[in-house]
Amino acid sequence: MNKTEQNYDTNIDEQIYMPTMAKWPRLVLISILLFGLGLIFNFPLRSYIKAAVSSALKLSKSCQIQSKDIQTSFFFTSVTILKPTIPSRCFRGPEISFDKISLSFRGPSFVPLGLRFKIDFKINQNELPIYFVTTFNKIRVQIDEDKINLGNIINSLKLPKYINGNISVNANIDLKKGQISNGDFKVKSKDFSIPSQIISGINIPTLKINNILVKVSVINNKLLRVPEIILGDKKSPIISRINGDIVLSPRFISKSKLKLKGNVKFSQKFLTDFSFLKLLLGQRKNKNGFYPFLINGTLFGPKTKFE
């Protein structure tokens, strides 16, 4: 009896156990995701971030910022500082307390090329968003036409209400090695006013200046150039044009020196209400009815002198 011989192939093709090329990207993404989740749940990143932020707030011995708490988002794309307080000695002014300050990652930036972040300052329901881009050699600070209510901000900061109105701010400033290198910013308003107040014993009524435009260029970390400040319009009691320089103080911004000059024109009603101005100004008018003047002193202590 013949036995049928059967041959079995014992060689197994190992390629059937190998992932196809189409599966490689998926496996890589899953591996990265699992690694990230493992890092989040097992490595104390949150503690390290909170400690780093807390140390940064107290880096300056003369200006240590206090806070109630520091929070991070789940994937660490944002950090929020709750109830931060800037002491009065930092600016030699009133203490500034915020509801919160948030820092969040906003993705890549192409102009300039780098990573974009956003800082939100919130104080008494008023918010001021500031963007900045980090590149390999500088940090660019950007404010894009943000509207600010001066009255609300001044009240929140507990400052004297010398000015009022809504302003829009646009700025691009570059920082290198922690110092301002160059940039420019612009402030404008259509409802700017000076509330009623007493100045040097004189009762000044509310002055509706209306339009303002302020342009400032950053030359370096020591000098600001003011190509143009325009105050008022045809309906305003005061119209003025100012330009010049501001020499920055290396320690306190309040002590920065003013080197400005300009011209001012008063409405007939304003001169009638404040007749002493005619005696003060004398015959200094030019042919267009403007009075030339100089502004010296410091940023928080300006001194005006008519030429």
mmCIF file of C-alpha atoms in Angstrom:
data_model
loop_
_atom_site.group_PDB
_atom_site.id
_atom_site.type_symbol
_atom_site.label_atom_id
_atom_site.label_comp_id
_atom_site.label_asym_id
_atom_site.label_seq_id
_atom_site.Cartn_x
_atom_site.Cartn_y
_atom_site.Cartn_z
ATOM 1 C CA MET A 1 0.000 0.000 0.000
ATOM 2 C CA ASN A 2 1.416 3.253 -1.138
ATOM 3 C CA LYS A 3 1.361 6.082 1.344
ATOM 4 C CA THR A 4 0.712 9.509 0.002
ATOM 5 C CA GLU A 5 3.478 11.764 1.053
ATOM 6 C CA GLN A 6 2.409 15.272 1.940
ATOM 7 C CA ASN A 7 4.968 18.026 2.134
ATOM 8 C CA TYR A 8 4.220 20.935 4.454
ATOM 9 C CA ASP A 9 5.981 24.258 3.986
ATOM 10 C CA THR A 10 7.332 25.195 7.378
ATOM 11 C CA ASN A 11 8.808 28.535 6.201
ATOM 12 C CA ILE A 12 6.552 31.394 7.314
ATOM 13 C CA ASP A 13 6.702 34.769 5.532
ATOM 14 C CA GLU A 14 7.588 37.265 8.301
ATOM 15 C CA GLN A 15 6.414 40.227 6.217
ATOM 16 C CA ILE A 16 2.796 39.492 7.145
ATOM 17 C CA TYR A 17 3.689 40.600 10.681
ATOM 18 C CA MET A 18 5.359 43.789 9.515
ATOM 19 C CA PRO A 19 3.266 47.005 9.369
ATOM 20 C CA THR A 20 2.637 48.387 5.918
ATOM 21 C CA MET A 21 3.958 51.804 4.923
ATOM 22 C CA ALA A 22 0.462 53.226 5.266
ATOM 23 C CA LYS A 23 0.373 52.239 8.957
ATOM 24 C CA TRP A 24 3.694 53.816 9.947
ATOM 25 C CA PRO A 25 2.402 57.433 10.373
ATOM 26 C CA ARG A 26 -0.474 56.172 12.532
ATOM 27 C CA LEU A 27 1.863 54.156 14.737
ATOM 28 C CA VAL A 28 4.205 57.114 15.132
ATOM 29 C CA LEU A 29 1.325 59.411 16.143
ATOM 30 C CA ILE A 30 -0.014 56.854 18.627
ATOM 31 C CA SER A 31 3.465 56.459 20.119
ATOM 32 C CA ILE A 32 3.898 60.209 20.491
ATOM 33 C CA LEU A 33 0.431 60.513 22.055
ATOM 34 C CA LEU A 34 1.109 57.727 24.537
ATOM 35 C CA PHE A 35 4.473 59.239 25.395
ATOM 36 C CA GLY A 36 2.868 62.643 25.941
ATOM 37 C CA LEU A 37 0.115 61.195 28.136
ATOM 38 C CA GLY A 38 2.684 59.245 30.115
ATOM 39 C CA LEU A 39 4.709 62.416 30.605
ATOM 40 C CA ILE A 40 1.649 64.375 31.722
ATOM 41 C CA PHE A 41 0.426 61.788 34.232
ATOM 42 C CA ASN A 42 3.762 60.614 35.601
ATOM 43 C CA PHE A 43 6.157 63.554 35.383
ATOM 44 C CA PRO A 44 5.462 66.598 37.650
ATOM 45 C CA LEU A 45 5.529 69.179 34.844
ATOM 46 C CA ARG A 46 2.816 71.263 36.484
ATOM 47 C CA SER A 47 4.891 71.653 39.645
ATOM 48 C CA TYR A 48 7.986 72.621 37.663
ATOM 49 C CA ILE A 49 6.066 75.210 35.621
ATOM 50 C CA LYS A 50 4.451 76.746 38.705
ATOM 51 C CA ALA A 51 7.804 76.904 40.482
ATOM 52 C CA ALA A 52 9.474 78.513 37.464
ATOM 53 C CA VAL A 53 6.733 81.159 37.106
ATOM 54 C CA SER A 54 6.777 81.878 40.851
ATOM 55 C CA SER A 55 10.561 82.349 40.760
ATOM 56 C CA ALA A 56 10.276 84.675 37.745
ATOM 57 C CA LEU A 57 7.735 86.862 39.573
ATOM 58 C CA LYS A 58 10.184 87.297 42.459
ATOM 59 C CA LEU A 59 13.329 87.588 40.355
ATOM 60 C CA SER A 60 13.838 91.258 41.212
ATOM 61 C CA LYS A 61 14.520 91.847 44.904
ATOM 62 C CA SER A 62 13.220 95.414 44.660
ATOM 63 C CA CYS A 63 10.040 94.440 42.761
ATOM 64 C CA GLN A 64 8.639 91.081 43.855
ATOM 65 C CA ILE A 65 5.205 90.377 42.394
ATOM 66 C CA GLN A 66 2.831 88.481 44.671
ATOM 67 C CA SER A 67 0.015 86.177 43.465
ATOM 68 C CA LYS A 68 -2.772 84.033 44.919
ATOM 69 C CA ASP A 69 -2.192 80.984 42.700
ATOM 70 C CA ILE A 70 -0.649 79.815 39.429
ATOM 71 C CA GLN A 71 -2.656 77.488 37.186
ATOM 72 C CA THR A 72 -1.845 75.601 33.987
ATOM 73 C CA SER A 73 -4.078 74.101 31.289
ATOM 74 C CA PHE A 74 -4.293 70.316 30.821
ATOM 75 C CA PHE A 75 -1.770 70.170 27.985
ATOM 76 C CA PHE A 76 0.289 73.073 29.397
ATOM 77 C CA THR A 77 -0.552 75.411 26.477
ATOM 78 C CA SER A 78 -1.443 78.230 28.888
ATOM 79 C CA VAL A 79 -0.455 79.536 32.327
ATOM 80 C CA THR A 80 -2.720 81.770 34.435
ATOM 81 C CA ILE A 81 -1.548 83.879 37.377
ATOM 82 C CA LEU A 82 -4.457 84.624 39.728
ATOM 83 C CA LYS A 83 -4.655 87.898 41.661
ATOM 84 C CA PRO A 84 -1.141 89.167 40.865
ATOM 85 C CA THR A 85 -0.139 92.363 42.652
ATOM 86 C CA ILE A 86 2.631 94.716 41.569
ATOM 87 C CA PRO A 87 3.984 96.660 44.600
ATOM 88 C CA SER A 88 4.084 100.445 44.539
ATOM 89 C CA ARG A 89 7.881 100.467 44.838
ATOM 90 C CA CYS A 90 8.199 98.936 41.340
ATOM 91 C CA PHE A 91 7.009 102.168 39.675
ATOM 92 C CA ARG A 92 7.051 104.510 42.639
ATOM 93 C CA GLY A 93 3.332 104.870 42.140
ATOM 94 C CA PRO A 94 0.164 103.181 43.414
ATOM 95 C CA GLU A 95 0.008 99.421 43.927
ATOM 96 C CA ILE A 96 -1.482 97.637 40.892
ATOM 97 C CA SER A 97 -3.677 94.561 41.423
ATOM 98 C CA PHE A 98 -4.938 92.461 38.507
ATOM 99 C CA ASP A 99 -7.745 89.896 38.485
ATOM 100 C CA LYS A 100 -5.475 87.611 36.490
ATOM 101 C CA ILE A 101 -2.708 87.504 33.903
ATOM 102 C CA SER A 102 -2.829 84.683 31.357
ATOM 103 C CA LEU A 103 -0.088 83.471 29.017
ATOM 104 C CA SER A 104 -1.095 81.138 26.172
ATOM 105 C CA PHE A 105 0.586 79.567 23.144
ATOM 106 C CA ARG A 106 -0.977 80.741 19.850
ATOM 107 C CA GLY A 107 0.923 78.659 17.319
ATOM 108 C CA PRO A 108 3.628 79.497 14.785
ATOM 109 C CA SER A 109 4.268 82.975 13.372
ATOM 110 C CA PHE A 110 5.498 83.563 9.831
ATOM 111 C CA VAL A 111 6.218 87.320 10.033
ATOM 112 C CA PRO A 112 8.529 87.327 11.895
ATOM 113 C CA LEU A 113 9.297 83.607 11.839
ATOM 114 C CA GLY A 114 8.930 82.147 15.320
ATOM 115 C CA LEU A 115 6.438 81.089 17.997
ATOM 116 C CA ARG A 116 3.488 83.330 18.915
ATOM 117 C CA PHE A 117 2.145 83.813 22.418
ATOM 118 C CA LYS A 118 -0.614 85.933 23.946
ATOM 119 C CA ILE A 119 -0.722 87.686 27.297
ATOM 120 C CA ASP A 120 -4.114 88.785 28.658
ATOM 121 C CA PHE A 121 -4.174 91.346 31.451
ATOM 122 C CA LYS A 122 -7.554 91.454 33.198
ATOM 123 C CA ILE A 123 -8.437 94.052 35.806
ATOM 124 C CA ASN A 124 -12.015 94.734 36.972
ATOM 125 C CA GLN A 125 -13.461 93.078 33.836
ATOM 126 C CA ASN A 126 -11.241 95.184 31.577
ATOM 127 C CA GLU A 127 -8.917 93.196 29.327
ATOM 128 C CA LEU A 128 -5.757 94.181 27.472
ATOM 129 C CA PRO A 129 -4.410 91.475 25.140
ATOM 130 C CA ILE A 130 -0.756 91.691 24.074
ATOM 131 C CA TYR A 131 0.863 89.320 21.574
ATOM 132 C CA PHE A 132 4.548 88.553 21.336
ATOM 133 C CA VAL A 133 6.627 86.444 18.980
ATOM 134 C CA THR A 134 9.844 84.754 20.054
ATOM 135 C CA THR A 135 12.471 84.277 17.345
ATOM 136 C CA PHE A 136 16.056 83.022 17.487
ATOM 137 C CA ASN A 137 17.449 86.495 18.284
ATOM 138 C CA LYS A 138 14.618 88.743 19.501
ATOM 139 C CA ILE A 139 11.118 89.062 20.936
ATOM 140 C CA ARG A 140 8.528 91.162 19.098
ATOM 141 C CA VAL A 141 5.698 92.651 21.158
ATOM 142 C CA GLN A 142 2.504 93.366 19.208
ATOM 143 C CA ILE A 143 -0.683 95.234 20.131
ATOM 144 C CA ASP A 144 -3.242 95.197 17.317
ATOM 145 C CA GLU A 145 -5.710 98.091 17.437
ATOM 146 C CA ASP A 146 -6.897 97.204 20.935
ATOM 147 C CA LYS A 147 -9.528 99.539 22.335
ATOM 148 C CA ILE A 148 -9.138 100.720 25.918
ATOM 149 C CA ASN A 149 -11.536 102.713 28.067
ATOM 150 C CA LEU A 150 -9.271 105.109 29.941
ATOM 151 C CA GLY A 151 -11.829 105.879 32.638
ATOM 152 C CA ASN A 152 -12.301 102.208 33.551
ATOM 153 C CA ILE A 153 -8.571 101.489 33.564
ATOM 154 C CA ILE A 154 -7.753 104.562 35.668
ATOM 155 C CA ASN A 155 -10.472 103.687 38.183
ATOM 156 C CA SER A 156 -9.225 100.095 38.343
ATOM 157 C CA LEU A 157 -5.662 101.235 38.987
ATOM 158 C CA LYS A 158 -6.889 103.768 41.572
ATOM 159 C CA LEU A 159 -5.165 106.639 39.781
ATOM 160 C CA PRO A 160 -6.300 110.292 39.661
ATOM 161 C CA LYS A 161 -8.741 110.712 36.787
ATOM 162 C CA TYR A 162 -6.956 113.376 34.769
ATOM 163 C CA ILE A 163 -8.085 112.033 31.365
ATOM 164 C CA ASN A 164 -11.033 110.125 29.928
ATOM 165 C CA GLY A 165 -12.248 108.549 26.689
ATOM 166 C CA ASN A 166 -11.727 105.497 24.521
ATOM 167 C CA ILE A 167 -8.392 104.987 22.815
ATOM 168 C CA SER A 168 -7.072 102.429 20.344
ATOM 169 C CA VAL A 169 -3.479 101.243 20.573
ATOM 170 C CA ASN A 170 -1.271 99.759 17.871
ATOM 171 C CA ALA A 171 2.328 98.758 18.626
ATOM 172 C CA ASN A 172 5.268 96.733 17.308
ATOM 173 C CA ILE A 173 8.302 96.715 19.606
ATOM 174 C CA ASP A 174 11.413 94.516 19.381
ATOM 175 C CA LEU A 175 13.342 93.344 22.451
ATOM 176 C CA LYS A 176 16.891 91.997 22.333
ATOM 177 C CA LYS A 177 18.689 90.624 25.382
ATOM 178 C CA GLY A 178 15.913 91.949 27.603
ATOM 179 C CA GLN A 179 16.169 95.538 26.315
ATOM 180 C CA ILE A 180 14.139 97.558 23.809
ATOM 181 C CA SER A 181 15.983 97.722 20.483
ATOM 182 C CA ASN A 182 13.482 99.422 18.144
ATOM 183 C CA GLY A 183 9.820 99.712 17.288
ATOM 184 C CA ASP A 184 6.902 102.107 17.131
ATOM 185 C CA PHE A 185 3.438 102.565 18.574
ATOM 186 C CA LYS A 186 0.409 104.693 17.878
ATOM 187 C CA VAL A 187 -2.469 105.861 20.062
ATOM 188 C CA LYS A 188 -5.602 107.533 18.729
ATOM 189 C CA SER A 189 -9.017 108.573 19.983
ATOM 190 C CA LYS A 190 -12.105 110.448 18.809
ATOM 191 C CA ASP A 191 -13.691 111.149 22.217
ATOM 192 C CA PHE A 192 -10.724 112.138 24.389
ATOM 193 C CA SER A 193 -11.530 114.564 27.198
ATOM 194 C CA ILE A 194 -10.044 116.108 30.335
ATOM 195 C CA PRO A 195 -12.529 115.878 33.248
ATOM 196 C CA SER A 196 -13.278 118.870 35.448
ATOM 197 C CA GLN A 197 -10.539 119.333 38.043
ATOM 198 C CA ILE A 198 -8.539 121.876 40.019
ATOM 199 C CA ILE A 199 -5.033 122.543 38.749
ATOM 200 C CA SER A 200 -2.749 124.926 40.687
ATOM 201 C CA GLY A 201 -5.796 126.372 42.444
ATOM 202 C CA ILE A 202 -7.672 126.978 39.168
ATOM 203 C CA ASN A 203 -11.011 125.260 38.566
ATOM 204 C CA ILE A 204 -10.794 123.770 35.069
ATOM 205 C CA PRO A 205 -14.118 122.675 33.487
ATOM 206 C CA THR A 206 -14.391 119.510 31.398
ATOM 207 C CA LEU A 207 -12.458 119.980 28.168
ATOM 208 C CA LYS A 208 -13.635 117.925 25.189
ATOM 209 C CA ILE A 209 -10.482 117.559 23.111
ATOM 210 C CA ASN A 210 -12.131 114.917 20.885
ATOM 211 C CA ASN A 211 -9.439 113.802 18.424
ATOM 212 C CA ILE A 212 -5.955 112.808 19.503
ATOM 213 C CA LEU A 213 -3.125 111.087 17.671
ATOM 214 C CA VAL A 214 0.158 110.074 19.304
ATOM 215 C CA LYS A 215 3.021 108.513 17.336
ATOM 216 C CA VAL A 216 6.194 107.321 19.050
ATOM 217 C CA SER A 217 9.232 105.556 17.581
ATOM 218 C CA VAL A 218 11.660 103.551 19.720
ATOM 219 C CA ILE A 219 15.203 104.481 18.641
ATOM 220 C CA ASN A 220 16.941 102.346 21.267
ATOM 221 C CA ASN A 221 16.616 101.399 24.942
ATOM 222 C CA LYS A 222 17.494 104.964 25.963
ATOM 223 C CA LEU A 223 15.584 107.152 23.504
ATOM 224 C CA LEU A 224 11.997 107.563 22.291
ATOM 225 C CA ARG A 225 11.355 109.846 19.329
ATOM 226 C CA VAL A 226 7.983 111.584 19.153
ATOM 227 C CA PRO A 227 7.423 112.590 15.519
ATOM 228 C CA GLU A 228 3.854 113.715 16.092
ATOM 229 C CA ILE A 229 1.283 114.414 18.785
ATOM 230 C CA ILE A 230 -1.952 116.025 17.583
ATOM 231 C CA LEU A 231 -4.592 117.199 20.036
ATOM 232 C CA GLY A 232 -8.014 118.591 19.174
ATOM 233 C CA ASP A 233 -10.000 119.594 16.107
ATOM 234 C CA LYS A 234 -11.892 122.678 14.929
ATOM 235 C CA LYS A 235 -14.528 122.217 17.633
ATOM 236 C CA SER A 236 -12.059 121.714 20.482
ATOM 237 C CA PRO A 237 -11.191 124.460 22.993
ATOM 238 C CA ILE A 238 -7.512 123.537 22.511
ATOM 239 C CA ILE A 239 -5.598 122.516 19.378
ATOM 240 C CA SER A 240 -1.963 121.502 19.705
ATOM 241 C CA ARG A 241 0.910 119.947 17.742
ATOM 242 C CA ILE A 242 3.896 118.495 19.631
ATOM 243 C CA ASN A 243 7.106 116.656 18.705
ATOM 244 C CA GLY A 244 10.518 115.906 20.215
ATOM 245 C CA ASP A 245 12.318 113.241 22.267
ATOM 246 C CA ILE A 246 11.917 111.356 25.543
ATOM 247 C CA VAL A 247 15.153 110.189 27.194
ATOM 248 C CA LEU A 248 14.331 107.027 29.127
ATOM 249 C CA SER A 249 15.478 106.543 32.705
ATOM 250 C CA PRO A 250 17.351 103.237 33.161
ATOM 251 C CA ARG A 251 15.774 102.657 36.592
ATOM 252 C CA PHE A 252 12.385 104.404 36.844
ATOM 253 C CA ILE A 253 10.195 105.207 33.838
ATOM 254 C CA SER A 254 8.624 108.052 35.831
ATOM 255 C CA LYS A 255 11.983 109.900 35.817
ATOM 256 C CA SER A 256 12.385 109.828 32.023
ATOM 257 C CA LYS A 257 13.315 113.293 30.714
ATOM 258 C CA LEU A 258 11.098 115.228 28.304
ATOM 259 C CA LYS A 259 12.535 117.279 25.443
ATOM 260 C CA LEU A 260 9.424 118.323 23.559
ATOM 261 C CA LYS A 261 8.298 121.423 21.706
ATOM 262 C CA GLY A 262 5.042 122.412 20.104
ATOM 263 C CA ASN A 263 2.359 124.977 19.345
ATOM 264 C CA VAL A 264 -1.050 125.460 20.898
ATOM 265 C CA LYS A 265 -4.141 127.419 19.891
ATOM 266 C CA PHE A 266 -7.012 128.286 22.244
ATOM 267 C CA SER A 267 -10.607 128.972 21.232
ATOM 268 C CA GLN A 268 -11.931 132.478 21.856
ATOM 269 C CA LYS A 269 -14.347 131.152 24.497
ATOM 270 C CA PHE A 270 -11.499 129.432 26.330
ATOM 271 C CA LEU A 271 -9.445 132.649 26.375
ATOM 272 C CA THR A 272 -12.489 134.571 27.615
ATOM 273 C CA ASP A 273 -13.162 132.075 30.414
ATOM 274 C CA PHE A 274 -9.490 132.144 31.422
ATOM 275 C CA SER A 275 -8.552 135.746 30.754
ATOM 276 C CA PHE A 276 -5.308 135.450 32.735
ATOM 277 C CA LEU A 277 -3.939 133.397 29.812
ATOM 278 C CA LYS A 278 -3.796 136.526 27.653
ATOM 279 C CA LEU A 279 -1.507 138.156 30.201
ATOM 280 C CA LEU A 280 0.594 135.025 30.474
ATOM 281 C CA LEU A 281 0.930 134.552 26.720
ATOM 282 C CA GLY A 282 1.457 138.208 25.841
ATOM 283 C CA GLN A 283 2.446 138.740 22.199
ATOM 284 C CA ARG A 284 3.874 135.281 21.578
ATOM 285 C CA LYS A 285 1.313 134.360 18.919
ATOM 286 C CA ASN A 286 2.443 133.525 15.417
ATOM 287 C CA LYS A 287 0.448 134.457 12.319
ATOM 288 C CA ASN A 288 -1.812 131.391 12.562
ATOM 289 C CA GLY A 289 -2.866 132.113 16.128
ATOM 290 C CA PHE A 290 -0.672 129.394 17.690
ATOM 291 C CA TYR A 291 1.540 129.895 20.737
ATOM 292 C CA PRO A 292 4.933 128.100 20.734
ATOM 293 C CA PHE A 293 5.999 126.297 23.917
ATOM 294 C CA LEU A 294 8.526 123.846 25.363
ATOM 295 C CA ILE A 295 7.906 120.828 27.604
ATOM 296 C CA ASN A 296 10.772 119.786 29.883
ATOM 297 C CA GLY A 297 10.996 118.034 33.231
ATOM 298 C CA THR A 298 10.143 114.351 33.723
ATOM 299 C CA LEU A 299 7.395 112.079 32.468
ATOM 300 C CA PHE A 300 5.517 112.286 35.781
ATOM 301 C CA GLY A 301 6.560 115.897 36.414
ATOM 302 C CA PRO A 302 6.365 117.857 33.124
ATOM 303 C CA LYS A 303 7.146 121.595 33.017
ATOM 304 C CA THR A 304 5.706 123.814 30.290
ATOM 305 C CA LYS A 305 7.273 127.090 29.203
ATOM 306 C CA PHE A 306 5.910 129.432 26.519
ATOM 307 C CA GLU A 307 8.556 130.884 24.237
#
